[in-house]
Amino acid sequence: MYVVTLSTLDAVYGDVAAQQRERYWRLVQDFQVRYGPGVVRVFRAPGRVNLIGEHTDYNHGFVMPVALDRDTLVAVRPRFDTLVRLANVEPEFEAVEFEIAFQIPPAPRGHWSNYARGVAQRLSQEMDVPLRGMDALVDGSPPWGVPRGSGLSSSSALSVALALALVALNELSIPWQRLARLCQEAEWYTGTRGGIMDQFNALMARQGYALFLDTRPRPDGTYLLEYARLPQGYALVIADTGVRHSNVLGEYNHRVAECRAAVALLRPYFPNITHLRDVQHVPWSTLESLLPEVTTLADLDRKGVPVEDPPPGVGPEDPLYVRARVRHVYTENRRVMQALEALQQGDVDGLGRLMVEAHISAREDYQVSCPELETLVHAALEVEGVAGARLTGAGWGGSIVALAREDAVPQLEAHLRARYREVHGREPQIFVCRSAPAGCEVLWETV
Ligand code: GLA
């Protein structure tokens, strides 16, 4: 029989450790019913809320996420062959099997197992050894799982939990920062061209802190990061619109293409440019004069401006609004630096103002907001004691994050609910973020 060691759960979940213990207990029992009795190991990886620094990571810019106590668990047992048997406690995610190899055939687009396939493939390629497989049961179910499609990075929580399991079961020795990079590349397998923020945070976060990360790798492959303590007496309140845009993947890749097109347009003037980060020191007026308002891949092709590695799904005639997109990335990087300083100096109002500016920039220049997000951000800012609010994550639906004095939280929740019901006729999901540590193995005792 297994018992969860409360010390680990206490450290991760604080005063909800007892409820979490039930969750872990149920998962291990389900695992044993499905795969038979014997030893089981459990790994967890958290979702995140990004305080500020949106759509900067694939431009090698700055981000500042916080790990949530909403996480994805995976219970596993090693196998002596290369087979992965993968199941999920939520029955709508069908159980599958695949062999680990250097090239793993994908399941149809959108299938949840592609996160596992991507991780297994990328890790085998990297380690250059055949990895042993595993029996695995995933639990990202409510209420403790990372809500899906909410801009809180449930997909990276899944990838990172699986990666931690494969690394441990294969006794691989790999630095966590390197693993974060591999998990980022592994997610490209699913079709998005995401940055490294989510995976890095899931592996490197610290409880009680925001993680300031410079997403530009240094020549030795490591990253510059800094932990900034979250303000005392304030809460991060997350409100989920429930809006799930059907084409986030397409829209997201479109933004990545716009940034790459801008890099191509700037290359004649800045020959060493690889990412927008490389022009962060240039006055905006100079950049502005070099960037057209709108262009297309076909147009750039005609002008002999090669766009490197355009992400999948972007058509040659799709409009690319390069100037506004660059203005967002450029100003957002500055705001993240200022936000770090504000956090370090305990300047909560300053941080709040930056969050509001970031939201406006994401709406006007990056165009990733939607009416439901606007309702929630506006409503949050009407409440006394709210320092700032903004959309968080990729956008096009998902959640907002509000920085609120602890004593203002009940009032904030009530106001958000009332306004959202009034305007959109339904309830948003609201929860107060309890920050959590990075992904880890949760240890059990056998008695
Ligand atoms: C998604 C991606 C991240 C990041 C954000 C936007 O969450 O996975 O890498 O680009 O969108 O900031």
CSV table of C-alpha atoms and ligand atoms in Angstrom, one decimal:
chain,number,residue,atom,x,y,z
A,1,MET,CA,0.0,0.0,0.0
A,2,TYR,CA,1.1,3.6,-0.7
A,3,VAL,CA,1.0,6.6,1.5
A,4,VAL,CA,1.8,10.1,0.2
A,5,THR,CA,4.5,11.7,2.2
A,6,LEU,CA,2.8,14.8,3.5
A,7,SER,CA,6.1,16.8,3.8
A,8,THR,CA,6.4,17.0,-0.1
A,9,LEU,CA,2.7,17.8,-0.5
A,10,ASP,CA,2.8,20.4,2.3
A,11,ALA,CA,5.7,22.2,0.6
A,12,VAL,CA,3.9,22.3,-2.7
A,13,TYR,CA,0.3,22.9,-1.8
A,14,GLY,CA,0.3,24.5,1.7
A,15,ASP,CA,-3.1,24.4,3.3
A,16,VAL,CA,-4.8,22.4,0.6
A,17,ALA,CA,-2.3,19.5,1.0
A,18,ALA,CA,-4.9,17.2,2.6
A,19,GLN,CA,-7.2,17.6,-0.4
A,20,GLN,CA,-4.3,17.1,-2.7
A,21,ARG,CA,-3.4,13.9,-0.9
A,22,GLU,CA,-6.8,12.4,-1.9
A,23,ARG,CA,-6.1,13.4,-5.5
A,24,TYR,CA,-2.7,11.7,-5.6
A,25,TRP,CA,-4.1,8.6,-3.8
A,26,ARG,CA,-6.9,8.3,-6.4
A,27,LEU,CA,-4.4,8.6,-9.2
A,28,VAL,CA,-2.2,5.8,-8.0
A,29,GLN,CA,-5.2,3.6,-7.4
A,30,ASP,CA,-6.5,4.2,-10.9
A,31,PHE,CA,-3.0,3.5,-12.2
A,32,GLN,CA,-2.9,0.1,-10.5
A,33,VAL,CA,-6.3,-0.8,-11.6
A,34,ARG,CA,-5.3,0.0,-15.2
A,35,TYR,CA,-1.8,-1.3,-15.3
A,36,GLY,CA,-1.6,-3.8,-12.4
A,37,PRO,CA,-0.1,-3.7,-8.9
A,38,GLY,CA,3.5,-2.6,-8.2
A,39,VAL,CA,5.6,0.5,-7.7
A,40,VAL,CA,4.3,3.8,-9.1
A,41,ARG,CA,6.1,7.1,-9.4
A,42,VAL,CA,4.3,10.4,-9.7
A,43,PHE,CA,5.6,13.6,-11.3
A,44,ARG,CA,3.9,17.0,-11.4
A,45,ALA,CA,4.4,20.2,-13.4
A,46,PRO,CA,2.6,23.5,-12.9
A,47,GLY,CA,0.6,25.8,-15.2
A,48,ARG,CA,1.6,29.5,-15.1
A,49,VAL,CA,0.1,33.0,-15.1
A,50,ASN,CA,2.2,35.5,-16.9
A,51,LEU,CA,2.5,38.8,-15.0
A,52,ILE,CA,3.9,40.7,-17.9
A,53,GLY,CA,5.9,40.1,-21.1
A,54,GLU,CA,3.5,38.7,-23.7
A,55,HIS,CA,4.5,37.5,-27.1
A,56,THR,CA,8.1,38.5,-26.4
A,57,ASP,CA,9.6,35.0,-25.9
A,58,TYR,CA,9.8,33.9,-29.5
A,59,ASN,CA,11.5,37.2,-30.1
A,60,HIS,CA,14.2,36.5,-27.5
A,61,GLY,CA,12.8,39.1,-25.2
A,62,PHE,CA,11.8,39.3,-21.5
A,63,VAL,CA,9.0,37.5,-19.6
A,64,MET,CA,7.8,37.4,-16.0
A,65,PRO,CA,5.6,34.4,-15.2
A,66,VAL,CA,4.5,32.8,-11.9
A,67,ALA,CA,3.9,29.1,-11.4
A,68,LEU,CA,0.4,28.1,-10.3
A,69,ASP,CA,-0.7,25.5,-7.8
A,70,ARG,CA,-2.9,24.2,-10.7
A,71,ASP,CA,-0.8,21.4,-12.2
A,72,THR,CA,-0.7,18.2,-14.3
A,73,LEU,CA,0.2,14.9,-12.7
A,74,VAL,CA,1.5,11.8,-14.4
A,75,ALA,CA,1.8,8.5,-12.6
A,76,VAL,CA,4.3,6.2,-14.3
A,77,ARG,CA,6.1,2.9,-14.2
A,78,PRO,CA,9.1,2.0,-16.4
A,79,ARG,CA,8.9,-0.7,-19.1
A,80,PHE,CA,11.7,-2.8,-20.4
A,81,ASP,CA,10.9,-2.1,-24.0
A,82,THR,CA,10.4,1.2,-25.9
A,83,LEU,CA,6.6,1.2,-25.7
A,84,VAL,CA,4.7,4.1,-24.1
A,85,ARG,CA,1.2,3.2,-23.0
A,86,LEU,CA,-0.5,6.5,-22.3
A,87,ALA,CA,-3.9,7.1,-20.6
A,88,ASN,CA,-5.7,9.9,-19.0
A,89,VAL,CA,-8.1,9.9,-16.1
A,90,GLU,CA,-10.5,12.0,-18.2
A,91,PRO,CA,-12.2,9.6,-20.6
A,92,GLU,CA,-12.5,12.1,-23.4
A,93,PHE,CA,-8.7,11.7,-23.9
A,94,GLU,CA,-8.4,8.3,-25.5
A,95,ALA,CA,-5.7,5.9,-24.4
A,96,VAL,CA,-2.9,5.3,-26.9
A,97,GLU,CA,0.3,3.4,-27.4
A,98,PHE,CA,3.4,4.3,-29.3
A,99,GLU,CA,7.0,3.2,-29.6
A,100,ILE,CA,9.7,5.7,-28.7
A,101,ALA,CA,12.0,6.3,-31.6
A,102,PHE,CA,14.0,9.2,-33.2
A,103,GLN,CA,11.0,9.8,-35.5
A,104,ILE,CA,7.6,9.1,-33.9
A,105,PRO,CA,4.6,9.2,-36.2
A,106,PRO,CA,2.2,11.9,-35.0
A,107,ALA,CA,-1.4,11.3,-34.1
A,108,PRO,CA,-3.9,13.5,-36.0
A,109,ARG,CA,-3.5,17.2,-35.4
A,110,GLY,CA,-4.9,18.3,-32.0
A,111,HIS,CA,-4.7,14.8,-30.5
A,112,TRP,CA,-3.5,15.1,-26.9
A,113,SER,CA,-0.9,12.3,-27.3
A,114,ASN,CA,1.2,14.5,-29.6
A,115,TYR,CA,2.6,16.3,-26.5
A,116,ALA,CA,3.9,13.0,-25.3
A,117,ARG,CA,5.2,11.9,-28.7
A,118,GLY,CA,6.9,15.3,-29.2
A,119,VAL,CA,8.7,15.0,-25.8
A,120,ALA,CA,9.7,11.3,-26.3
A,121,GLN,CA,11.0,12.0,-29.8
A,122,ARG,CA,13.0,15.1,-28.9
A,123,LEU,CA,14.5,13.5,-25.8
A,124,SER,CA,15.6,10.4,-27.7
A,125,GLN,CA,17.2,12.6,-30.4
A,126,GLU,CA,19.0,14.6,-27.9
A,127,MET,CA,20.3,11.7,-25.8
A,128,ASP,CA,21.1,9.7,-28.8
A,129,VAL,CA,20.2,6.5,-27.0
A,130,PRO,CA,17.1,4.4,-27.3
A,131,LEU,CA,14.9,5.4,-24.4
A,132,ARG,CA,12.9,2.9,-22.4
A,133,GLY,CA,9.2,3.3,-22.5
A,134,MET,CA,6.6,3.6,-19.7
A,135,ASP,CA,3.1,3.0,-18.6
A,136,ALA,CA,1.6,6.4,-17.8
A,137,LEU,CA,-1.6,7.8,-16.5
A,138,VAL,CA,-2.1,11.6,-16.7
A,139,ASP,CA,-4.4,13.7,-14.4
A,140,GLY,CA,-5.0,17.3,-15.4
A,141,SER,CA,-8.6,17.1,-14.4
A,142,PRO,CA,-10.6,19.8,-12.5
A,143,PRO,CA,-10.5,21.2,-9.9
A,144,TRP,CA,-6.7,21.0,-9.4
A,145,GLY,CA,-5.6,20.5,-13.0
A,146,VAL,CA,-4.6,23.5,-15.1
A,147,PRO,CA,-7.7,24.7,-16.9
A,148,ARG,CA,-7.4,24.0,-20.6
A,149,GLY,CA,-7.5,26.8,-23.2
A,150,SER,CA,-7.4,29.4,-20.5
A,151,GLY,CA,-4.0,30.9,-21.3
A,152,LEU,CA,-2.5,29.2,-18.3
A,153,SER,CA,-0.3,26.8,-20.2
A,154,SER,CA,-1.9,23.4,-19.5
A,155,SER,CA,-0.1,22.0,-22.6
A,156,SER,CA,3.4,22.8,-21.2
A,157,ALA,CA,2.4,21.4,-17.8
A,158,LEU,CA,1.6,18.2,-19.6
A,159,SER,CA,4.8,18.1,-21.7
A,160,VAL,CA,7.0,19.0,-18.7
A,161,ALA,CA,5.4,16.4,-16.4
A,162,LEU,CA,6.0,13.7,-19.1
A,163,ALA,CA,9.5,14.9,-19.7
A,164,LEU,CA,10.3,14.7,-16.0
A,165,ALA,CA,9.0,11.2,-15.9
A,166,LEU,CA,11.0,10.0,-18.9
A,167,VAL,CA,14.2,11.7,-17.6
A,168,ALA,CA,13.8,10.0,-14.2
A,169,LEU,CA,12.9,6.6,-15.5
A,170,ASN,CA,15.8,6.6,-18.0
A,171,GLU,CA,18.2,8.0,-15.4
A,172,LEU,CA,19.2,10.7,-17.8
A,173,SER,CA,21.4,13.5,-16.6
A,174,ILE,CA,20.4,16.7,-18.2
A,175,PRO,CA,20.4,20.3,-16.8
A,176,TRP,CA,17.0,21.7,-16.2
A,177,GLN,CA,17.5,24.7,-18.4
A,178,ARG,CA,18.5,22.4,-21.2
A,179,LEU,CA,15.5,20.3,-20.5
A,180,ALA,CA,13.3,23.4,-20.8
A,181,ARG,CA,14.7,24.1,-24.2
A,182,LEU,CA,14.0,20.6,-25.3
A,183,CYS,CA,10.5,20.7,-24.0
A,184,GLN,CA,10.0,23.9,-26.0
A,185,GLU,CA,11.2,22.3,-29.2
A,186,ALA,CA,9.2,19.2,-28.4
A,187,GLU,CA,6.0,21.3,-28.5
A,188,TRP,CA,6.7,22.4,-32.0
A,189,TYR,CA,5.8,18.8,-32.9
A,190,THR,CA,2.2,19.8,-32.3
A,191,GLY,CA,2.4,22.6,-34.9
A,192,THR,CA,2.8,25.8,-32.8
A,193,ARG,CA,6.0,27.8,-32.9
A,194,GLY,CA,5.9,28.8,-29.2
A,195,GLY,CA,8.6,30.4,-27.2
A,196,ILE,CA,10.3,29.0,-24.1
A,197,MET,CA,8.5,30.9,-21.3
A,198,ASP,CA,6.0,28.2,-20.2
A,199,GLN,CA,8.3,25.2,-20.2
A,200,PHE,CA,11.1,27.2,-18.5
A,201,ASN,CA,8.8,28.4,-15.8
A,202,ALA,CA,7.4,24.9,-15.2
A,203,LEU,CA,10.9,23.7,-14.5
A,204,MET,CA,12.6,26.7,-12.8
A,205,ALA,CA,9.8,28.6,-10.9
A,206,ARG,CA,10.1,29.3,-7.2
A,207,GLN,CA,7.1,29.5,-4.8
A,208,GLY,CA,6.3,33.1,-3.8
A,209,TYR,CA,8.3,34.6,-6.6
A,210,ALA,CA,7.8,35.8,-10.2
A,211,LEU,CA,10.5,34.5,-12.6
A,212,PHE,CA,12.1,37.2,-14.6
A,213,LEU,CA,13.6,35.5,-17.6
A,214,ASP,CA,15.7,36.7,-20.5
A,215,THR,CA,14.6,34.3,-23.2
A,216,ARG,CA,17.8,34.9,-25.3
A,217,PRO,CA,20.1,31.9,-24.7
A,218,ARG,CA,23.7,32.8,-23.8
A,219,PRO,CA,26.4,31.3,-26.0
A,220,ASP,CA,26.8,28.3,-23.5
A,221,GLY,CA,23.0,27.6,-23.8
A,222,THR,CA,22.1,28.9,-20.4
A,223,TYR,CA,19.7,31.7,-19.6
A,224,LEU,CA,19.8,34.8,-17.5
A,225,LEU,CA,17.0,34.8,-14.8
A,226,GLU,CA,16.1,36.5,-11.6
A,227,TYR,CA,13.5,35.7,-9.0
A,228,ALA,CA,11.5,38.7,-7.7
A,229,ARG,CA,9.4,38.3,-4.6
A,230,LEU,CA,5.6,38.7,-5.2
A,231,PRO,CA,4.2,41.7,-3.3
A,232,GLN,CA,3.1,41.0,0.3
A,233,GLY,CA,-0.6,41.7,1.0
A,234,TYR,CA,-1.6,41.4,-2.7
A,235,ALA,CA,-3.2,38.6,-4.6
A,236,LEU,CA,-3.1,37.6,-8.2
A,237,VAL,CA,-6.7,36.9,-9.2
A,238,ILE,CA,-7.3,35.0,-12.4
A,239,ALA,CA,-10.6,35.2,-14.3
A,240,ASP,CA,-11.3,33.0,-17.2
A,241,THR,CA,-13.6,34.2,-20.0
A,242,GLY,CA,-14.4,30.7,-21.1
A,243,VAL,CA,-13.8,31.9,-24.6
A,244,ARG,CA,-11.8,29.3,-26.6
A,245,HIS,CA,-10.8,30.6,-30.0
A,246,SER,CA,-11.0,27.8,-32.5
A,247,ASN,CA,-7.8,28.9,-34.4
A,248,VAL,CA,-5.4,30.0,-31.7
A,249,LEU,CA,-2.7,27.9,-33.4
A,250,GLY,CA,-3.2,29.7,-36.7
A,251,GLU,CA,-3.4,33.2,-35.2
A,252,TYR,CA,-0.3,32.5,-33.0
A,253,ASN,CA,1.8,31.3,-35.9
A,254,HIS,CA,0.6,34.3,-37.9
A,255,ARG,CA,2.1,36.6,-35.2
A,256,VAL,CA,5.3,34.7,-35.2
A,257,ALA,CA,5.4,35.2,-39.0
A,258,GLU,CA,4.9,38.9,-38.6
A,259,CYS,CA,7.8,39.1,-36.3
A,260,ARG,CA,10.0,37.1,-38.6
A,261,ALA,CA,9.0,39.3,-41.5
A,262,ALA,CA,10.0,42.3,-39.5
A,263,VAL,CA,13.4,40.8,-38.8
A,264,ALA,CA,13.9,40.2,-42.6
A,265,LEU,CA,12.9,43.8,-43.3
A,266,LEU,CA,15.4,45.1,-40.8
A,267,ARG,CA,18.3,42.9,-41.8
A,268,PRO,CA,19.7,45.2,-44.5
A,269,TYR,CA,20.1,47.9,-41.8
A,270,PHE,CA,21.2,45.5,-38.9
A,271,PRO,CA,23.1,42.7,-40.6
A,272,ASN,CA,23.4,40.6,-37.4
A,273,ILE,CA,19.8,40.6,-36.5
A,274,THR,CA,18.2,37.2,-35.9
A,275,HIS,CA,15.4,38.2,-33.5
A,276,LEU,CA,13.6,41.4,-32.7
A,277,ARG,CA,15.6,41.5,-29.5
A,278,ASP,CA,18.6,42.6,-31.5
A,279,VAL,CA,17.1,46.0,-32.2
A,280,GLN,CA,15.9,46.7,-28.6
A,281,HIS,CA,18.6,49.4,-28.2
A,282,VAL,CA,17.6,51.3,-31.4
A,283,PRO,CA,15.4,54.4,-31.0
A,284,TRP,CA,11.8,53.6,-31.9
A,285,SER,CA,11.6,56.4,-34.4
A,286,THR,CA,14.4,54.8,-36.5
A,287,LEU,CA,12.7,51.4,-36.5
A,288,GLU,CA,9.3,52.9,-37.3
A,289,SER,CA,10.7,54.5,-40.4
A,290,LEU,CA,12.1,51.2,-41.6
A,291,LEU,CA,9.0,49.1,-41.2
A,292,PRO,CA,5.9,49.3,-43.5
A,293,GLU,CA,2.5,49.2,-41.8
A,294,VAL,CA,1.5,46.1,-43.7
A,295,THR,CA,3.1,43.6,-46.1
A,296,THR,CA,2.7,39.9,-47.2
A,297,LEU,CA,5.1,36.9,-47.6
A,298,ALA,CA,4.5,37.1,-51.4
A,299,ASP,CA,5.3,40.8,-51.4
A,300,LEU,CA,8.5,40.3,-49.5
A,301,ASP,CA,9.4,37.4,-51.8
A,302,ARG,CA,9.0,39.7,-54.9
A,303,LYS,CA,11.2,42.3,-53.2
A,304,GLY,CA,13.9,39.7,-52.5
A,305,VAL,CA,13.5,39.9,-48.7
A,306,PRO,CA,13.8,36.3,-47.6
A,307,VAL,CA,11.8,35.4,-44.5
A,308,GLU,CA,13.5,32.5,-42.7
A,309,ASP,CA,11.6,29.5,-41.6
A,310,PRO,CA,8.0,31.0,-41.8
A,311,PRO,CA,5.8,29.0,-39.4
A,312,PRO,CA,3.2,26.5,-40.8
A,313,GLY,CA,-0.2,27.8,-41.9
A,314,VAL,CA,0.6,31.3,-43.0
A,315,GLY,CA,-0.5,32.1,-46.6
A,316,PRO,CA,1.5,34.1,-49.1
A,317,GLU,CA,-1.1,36.8,-49.3
A,318,ASP,CA,-2.0,37.0,-45.6
A,319,PRO,CA,-1.5,40.6,-44.4
A,320,LEU,CA,1.4,41.0,-42.0
A,321,TYR,CA,1.1,44.1,-39.8
A,322,VAL,CA,4.8,44.4,-39.0
A,323,ARG,CA,5.1,47.9,-37.7
A,324,ALA,CA,2.4,47.6,-35.0
A,325,ARG,CA,3.6,44.1,-34.0
A,326,VAL,CA,7.2,45.3,-33.5
A,327,ARG,CA,6.0,48.3,-31.5
A,328,HIS,CA,4.3,45.9,-29.1
A,329,VAL,CA,7.3,43.7,-28.7
A,330,TYR,CA,9.7,46.6,-28.3
A,331,THR,CA,7.6,48.5,-25.7
A,332,GLU,CA,6.7,45.3,-23.9
A,333,ASN,CA,10.3,44.3,-23.4
A,334,ARG,CA,10.9,47.7,-21.7
A,335,ARG,CA,7.8,47.3,-19.6
A,336,VAL,CA,9.1,43.9,-18.3
A,337,MET,CA,12.4,45.5,-17.3
A,338,GLN,CA,10.5,48.3,-15.5
A,339,ALA,CA,8.1,45.7,-13.9
A,340,LEU,CA,11.1,43.8,-12.4
A,341,GLU,CA,12.4,47.1,-10.9
A,342,ALA,CA,8.9,47.9,-9.6
A,343,LEU,CA,8.7,44.5,-7.9
A,344,GLN,CA,12.1,44.8,-6.4
A,345,GLN,CA,11.3,48.2,-5.0
A,346,GLY,CA,7.8,47.1,-3.7
A,347,ASP,CA,6.2,49.6,-6.0
A,348,VAL,CA,2.9,47.8,-6.5
A,349,ASP,CA,1.1,50.8,-8.1
A,350,GLY,CA,4.0,51.1,-10.6
A,351,LEU,CA,3.7,47.4,-11.5
A,352,GLY,CA,-0.1,47.8,-11.9
A,353,ARG,CA,0.3,50.7,-14.3
A,354,LEU,CA,2.7,48.7,-16.4
A,355,MET,CA,0.2,45.8,-16.5
A,356,VAL,CA,-2.5,48.1,-17.8
A,357,GLU,CA,-0.1,49.6,-20.5
A,358,ALA,CA,0.8,46.0,-21.5
A,359,HIS,CA,-2.8,45.2,-21.9
A,360,ILE,CA,-3.5,48.2,-24.1
A,361,SER,CA,-0.4,47.4,-26.2
A,362,ALA,CA,-1.6,43.7,-26.6
A,363,ARG,CA,-5.0,44.9,-27.7
A,364,GLU,CA,-4.1,47.8,-30.0
A,365,ASP,CA,-0.7,46.8,-31.5
A,366,TYR,CA,-0.7,43.0,-31.2
A,367,GLN,CA,-4.5,42.6,-31.6
A,368,VAL,CA,-4.8,39.6,-29.4
A,369,SER,CA,-7.7,40.7,-27.1
A,370,CYS,CA,-11.4,40.0,-27.5
A,371,PRO,CA,-14.6,41.6,-26.2
A,372,GLU,CA,-14.9,39.2,-23.2
A,373,LEU,CA,-11.3,39.9,-22.1
A,374,GLU,CA,-12.0,43.6,-22.4
A,375,THR,CA,-15.1,43.3,-20.2
A,376,LEU,CA,-13.1,41.6,-17.5
A,377,VAL,CA,-10.1,43.9,-17.6
A,378,HIS,CA,-12.3,47.0,-17.5
A,379,ALA,CA,-14.4,45.6,-14.7
A,380,ALA,CA,-11.3,44.7,-12.6
A,381,LEU,CA,-9.9,48.2,-13.0
A,382,GLU,CA,-13.2,49.7,-11.6
A,383,VAL,CA,-12.6,48.0,-8.2
A,384,GLU,CA,-10.9,50.0,-5.4
A,385,GLY,CA,-7.7,48.2,-4.4
A,386,VAL,CA,-6.9,46.7,-7.9
A,387,ALA,CA,-3.5,47.9,-8.9
A,388,GLY,CA,-3.6,46.6,-12.5
A,389,ALA,CA,-5.1,44.0,-14.8
A,390,ARG,CA,-4.4,42.6,-18.2
A,391,LEU,CA,-5.0,39.6,-20.5
A,392,THR,CA,-2.5,36.8,-19.8
A,393,GLY,CA,-1.1,34.2,-22.1
A,394,ALA,CA,-1.4,34.1,-25.9
A,395,GLY,CA,-4.9,35.9,-25.9
A,396,TRP,CA,-7.9,35.5,-28.3
A,397,GLY,CA,-9.9,34.4,-25.2
A,398,GLY,CA,-8.5,32.7,-22.1
A,399,SER,CA,-7.9,34.6,-18.9
A,400,ILE,CA,-7.1,37.9,-17.3
A,401,VAL,CA,-4.9,38.4,-14.3
A,402,ALA,CA,-5.6,41.2,-11.8
A,403,LEU,CA,-3.2,42.4,-9.1
A,404,ALA,CA,-5.4,43.2,-6.1
A,405,ARG,CA,-5.0,44.1,-2.5
A,406,GLU,CA,-6.0,41.0,-0.5
A,407,ASP,CA,-8.8,42.8,1.3
A,408,ALA,CA,-10.3,43.8,-2.1
A,409,VAL,CA,-10.5,40.3,-3.5
A,410,PRO,CA,-14.1,39.5,-2.5
A,411,GLN,CA,-15.3,42.8,-3.9
A,412,LEU,CA,-13.3,42.1,-7.1
A,413,GLU,CA,-14.8,38.7,-7.6
A,414,ALA,CA,-18.3,39.9,-7.1
A,415,HIS,CA,-17.9,42.8,-9.5
A,416,LEU,CA,-16.3,40.6,-12.2
A,417,ARG,CA,-19.1,38.1,-11.9
A,418,ALA,CA,-21.8,40.8,-12.0
A,419,ARG,CA,-20.4,42.7,-15.0
A,420,TYR,CA,-19.6,39.5,-17.0
A,421,ARG,CA,-23.1,38.2,-16.4
A,422,GLU,CA,-24.6,41.5,-17.4
A,423,VAL,CA,-22.6,41.9,-20.7
A,424,HIS,CA,-22.1,38.2,-21.8
A,425,GLY,CA,-24.9,36.4,-19.9
A,426,ARG,CA,-22.7,33.8,-18.2
A,427,GLU,CA,-20.2,33.3,-15.4
A,428,PRO,CA,-16.4,33.6,-15.6
A,429,GLN,CA,-14.3,31.1,-13.7
A,430,ILE,CA,-12.4,33.0,-11.0
A,431,PHE,CA,-9.6,31.8,-8.7
A,432,VAL,CA,-6.9,33.3,-6.6
A,433,CYS,CA,-3.5,32.2,-7.7
A,434,ARG,CA,-1.4,30.5,-5.0
A,435,SER,CA,2.1,30.4,-6.4
A,436,ALA,CA,3.7,27.0,-6.5
A,437,PRO,CA,7.2,25.6,-7.0
A,438,ALA,CA,8.6,24.2,-10.2
A,439,GLY,CA,7.7,20.7,-11.5
A,440,CYS,CA,9.1,17.8,-9.4
A,441,GLU,CA,8.6,14.2,-8.4
A,442,VAL,CA,6.2,13.7,-5.5
A,443,LEU,CA,7.6,11.0,-3.2
A,444,TRP,CA,5.5,8.2,-1.8
A,445,GLU,CA,6.2,5.9,1.1
A,446,THR,CA,5.3,2.2,0.8
A,447,VAL,CA,4.0,0.6,4.0
B,1,GLA,C1,1.9,30.9,-25.4
B,1,GLA,C2,3.3,30.4,-25.8
B,1,GLA,C3,4.4,31.2,-25.0
B,1,GLA,C4,4.2,32.7,-25.2
B,1,GLA,C5,2.8,33.1,-24.9
B,1,GLA,C6,2.5,34.5,-25.3
B,1,GLA,O1,1.6,30.7,-24.0
B,1,GLA,O2,3.4,29.0,-25.4
B,1,GLA,O3,5.6,30.7,-25.4
B,1,GLA,O4,4.6,33.0,-26.5
B,1,GLA,O5,1.8,32.3,-25.6
B,1,GLA,O6,3.3,35.4,-24.5
